[in-house]
Amino acid sequence: MGHVILCDSGHVGPAILDLLLRMGENVVVIAAAPRKGWKEMLESMCVPLHIDEGSHEKVLREAGVEKAKSVLITTDDDLFNVSMALDAKRINHKTSVVVQLYDDQLAQRLEAAFGIDRALSISTLAAPVFAASALGQTTVGSFAVDGIGFIAGRIKSPGSGRTDATVAQLTPPGTSRPWRTLGLPACS
């Protein structure tokens, strides 16, 4: 199948690019105003960069959206992201389009009304991590399933100090499991 198009100006793009490349994906980057060092980083990794100078359709076609298996749009501009997502889907309705937004309601509406595969609200994804961190938990990451935010992290059993047990081992016999979390063993 095709390549992945990443639309980012160098904010979260480097981390996403690193993950995609480690997964063996071919990546093409589109940026409207690349941050300092982003262009040089892409050149050193032999990742093609296309500069968006106002015509989303033109730059998407230059990046090969007709053959792309997915388009990830992660700039810090919601209007740009929505516009790029709609253009990508219009040009190639079969490609998977995932867009980052800051407005949670806009993200939900974009998925429902325009067939965007995933519109992820950064606020919704980050909220569980902030809450867990405030309570002293070590978070590994967060994700959403059907609009419900989840965190993955390392937890200690109340009172036991154990970090190497499963949730089942930490639950007292005869009681239900009170957690809806994924517990990961702490590193020694």
Coordinates of C-alpha atoms in Angstrom, one line a residue:
M1 CA 0.0 0.0 0.0
G2 CA 1.0 3.7 -0.1
H3 CA 2.9 6.1 2.0
V4 CA 2.0 8.3 4.9
I5 CA 1.7 12.1 4.6
L6 CA 2.5 14.1 7.7
C7 CA 1.4 17.7 7.7
D8 CA 3.3 19.5 10.5
S9 CA 5.6 22.4 10.8
G10 CA 8.0 20.8 13.4
H11 CA 6.0 21.0 16.6
V12 CA 4.9 17.4 17.3
G13 CA 6.0 16.2 13.9
P14 CA 9.5 15.0 14.9
A15 CA 8.1 12.6 17.4
I16 CA 5.4 11.3 15.0
L17 CA 7.9 11.0 12.2
D18 CA 10.3 9.0 14.4
L19 CA 7.5 6.5 15.3
L20 CA 6.4 6.2 11.7
L21 CA 9.9 5.6 10.4
R22 CA 10.6 3.0 13.2
M23 CA 7.4 1.2 12.0
G24 CA 8.9 1.0 8.6
E25 CA 6.6 3.6 6.9
N26 CA 7.5 5.7 4.0
V27 CA 6.7 9.3 5.0
V28 CA 6.3 12.6 3.0
V29 CA 6.0 15.8 5.0
I30 CA 4.0 18.9 4.2
A31 CA 4.7 22.1 6.1
A32 CA 3.3 25.6 5.7
A33 CA 6.0 27.4 7.8
P34 CA 8.6 24.9 9.0
R35 CA 10.2 25.6 12.4
K36 CA 13.9 26.2 12.6
G37 CA 15.7 22.9 12.1
W38 CA 12.7 20.9 10.8
K39 CA 13.7 21.2 7.1
E40 CA 17.3 20.3 7.9
M41 CA 16.2 17.3 10.0
L42 CA 14.0 16.0 7.2
E43 CA 16.9 16.5 4.6
S44 CA 19.3 14.5 6.9
M45 CA 16.7 11.7 7.1
C46 CA 16.0 11.8 3.3
V47 CA 12.3 12.5 4.0
P48 CA 10.7 14.5 1.2
L49 CA 9.4 18.0 2.3
H50 CA 6.7 19.9 0.4
I51 CA 6.0 23.5 1.4
D52 CA 2.3 24.6 1.4
E53 CA 2.2 28.1 0.0
G54 CA -1.6 28.4 0.2
S55 CA -3.0 25.8 -2.1
H56 CA -3.7 22.7 -0.1
E57 CA -4.9 20.7 -3.1
K58 CA -1.7 21.5 -5.1
V59 CA 0.7 20.5 -2.3
L60 CA -1.3 17.4 -1.4
R61 CA -1.2 16.2 -5.0
E62 CA 2.6 17.0 -5.0
A63 CA 3.0 14.8 -1.9
G64 CA 1.1 12.0 -3.6
V65 CA -2.2 12.0 -1.7
E66 CA -3.9 10.0 -4.5
K67 CA -1.7 7.0 -3.5
A68 CA -1.3 7.7 0.2
K69 CA -2.6 5.2 2.7
S70 CA -3.0 7.9 5.4
V71 CA -2.7 11.6 6.1
L72 CA -1.8 12.9 9.5
I73 CA -2.4 16.6 10.1
T74 CA -0.8 17.9 13.3
T75 CA -0.2 21.6 13.0
D76 CA -1.2 24.0 15.9
D77 CA -3.8 25.8 13.7
D78 CA -7.2 24.2 13.8
L79 CA -8.5 26.1 10.7
F80 CA -5.5 24.9 8.7
N81 CA -5.9 21.4 9.9
V82 CA -9.7 21.2 9.1
S83 CA -9.1 22.7 5.7
M84 CA -6.3 20.3 4.9
A85 CA -8.3 17.3 6.2
L86 CA -11.3 18.1 4.0
D87 CA -9.1 18.6 0.9
A88 CA -7.3 15.4 1.5
K89 CA -10.5 13.4 1.9
R90 CA -12.1 15.1 -1.1
I91 CA -9.1 14.2 -3.3
N92 CA -8.8 10.7 -2.1
H93 CA -11.8 9.5 -0.1
K94 CA -10.2 6.1 0.5
T95 CA -7.2 7.5 2.4
S96 CA -7.3 7.5 6.2
V97 CA -7.3 11.1 7.5
V98 CA -6.3 11.8 11.1
V99 CA -6.4 15.4 12.3
Q100 CA -5.2 17.1 15.6
L101 CA -7.5 19.8 16.9
Y102 CA -7.6 21.8 20.1
D103 CA -11.4 22.3 20.1
D104 CA -13.1 19.1 21.3
Q105 CA -16.5 19.9 19.9
L106 CA -15.1 20.7 16.5
A107 CA -13.2 17.3 16.6
Q108 CA -16.4 15.4 17.3
R109 CA -18.3 17.3 14.6
L110 CA -15.6 16.9 12.0
E111 CA -15.7 13.1 12.3
A112 CA -19.4 12.9 12.3
A113 CA -20.2 15.3 9.5
F114 CA -17.4 15.0 7.1
G115 CA -16.2 11.4 7.3
I116 CA -12.8 12.3 8.7
D117 CA -11.4 9.0 10.2
R118 CA -10.1 10.5 13.4
A119 CA -10.2 14.0 14.8
L120 CA -8.3 14.0 18.1
S121 CA -8.6 16.8 20.6
I122 CA -5.3 17.5 22.3
S123 CA -7.1 18.7 25.4
T124 CA -9.1 15.5 25.7
L125 CA -6.0 13.4 25.3
A126 CA -3.9 15.4 27.7
A127 CA -6.4 15.8 30.5
P128 CA -6.0 12.3 32.0
V129 CA -2.2 12.6 32.0
F130 CA -2.3 16.0 33.8
A131 CA -4.8 14.6 36.4
A132 CA -2.7 11.5 37.0
S133 CA 0.5 13.5 37.2
A134 CA -1.1 15.8 39.8
L135 CA -1.8 12.8 41.9
G136 CA 1.8 11.6 41.7
Q137 CA 1.3 8.8 39.2
T138 CA 3.8 8.1 36.5
T139 CA 2.1 8.2 33.1
V140 CA 3.4 6.5 30.0
G141 CA 0.8 7.8 27.6
S142 CA -2.8 8.5 26.9
F143 CA -5.4 7.5 24.3
A144 CA -9.1 7.8 23.7
V145 CA -11.6 5.1 22.8
D146 CA -15.1 6.3 21.8
G147 CA -14.4 9.7 23.3
I148 CA -13.3 8.3 26.7
G149 CA -9.8 9.3 27.7
F150 CA -7.5 6.6 29.2
I151 CA -4.0 6.8 30.6
A152 CA -1.3 4.1 30.7
G153 CA 1.1 4.3 33.5
R154 CA 2.9 2.8 36.5
I155 CA 0.8 2.6 39.6
K156 CA 1.5 1.5 43.2
S157 CA -1.0 -0.5 45.1
P158 CA -2.4 1.6 48.0
G159 CA -0.5 0.6 51.1
S160 CA 1.6 -2.1 49.6
G161 CA 4.2 -0.2 47.6
R162 CA 4.1 -2.9 45.0
T163 CA 4.6 -1.9 41.4
D164 CA 5.2 -5.4 39.9
A165 CA 1.7 -6.9 40.5
T166 CA -1.2 -7.4 38.2
V167 CA -4.5 -5.7 38.9
A168 CA -6.0 -9.1 39.8
Q169 CA -3.2 -9.7 42.3
L170 CA -3.8 -6.3 43.9
T171 CA -7.6 -6.7 44.2
P172 CA -8.7 -8.2 47.6
P173 CA -10.4 -11.6 47.2
G174 CA -14.2 -11.5 47.0
T175 CA -14.3 -7.9 45.7
S176 CA -14.7 -6.5 42.2
R177 CA -11.9 -4.8 40.4
P178 CA -12.2 -1.1 41.1
W179 CA -9.8 0.0 38.4
R180 CA -10.3 0.8 34.7
T181 CA -6.7 1.2 34.1
L182 CA -3.8 -0.6 32.4
G183 CA -1.1 -1.2 35.0
L184 CA 2.4 -1.6 33.7
P185 CA 5.2 -3.0 35.9
A186 CA 7.6 -0.3 37.1
C187 CA 11.2 -0.6 35.9
S188 CA 13.6 -1.9 38.4

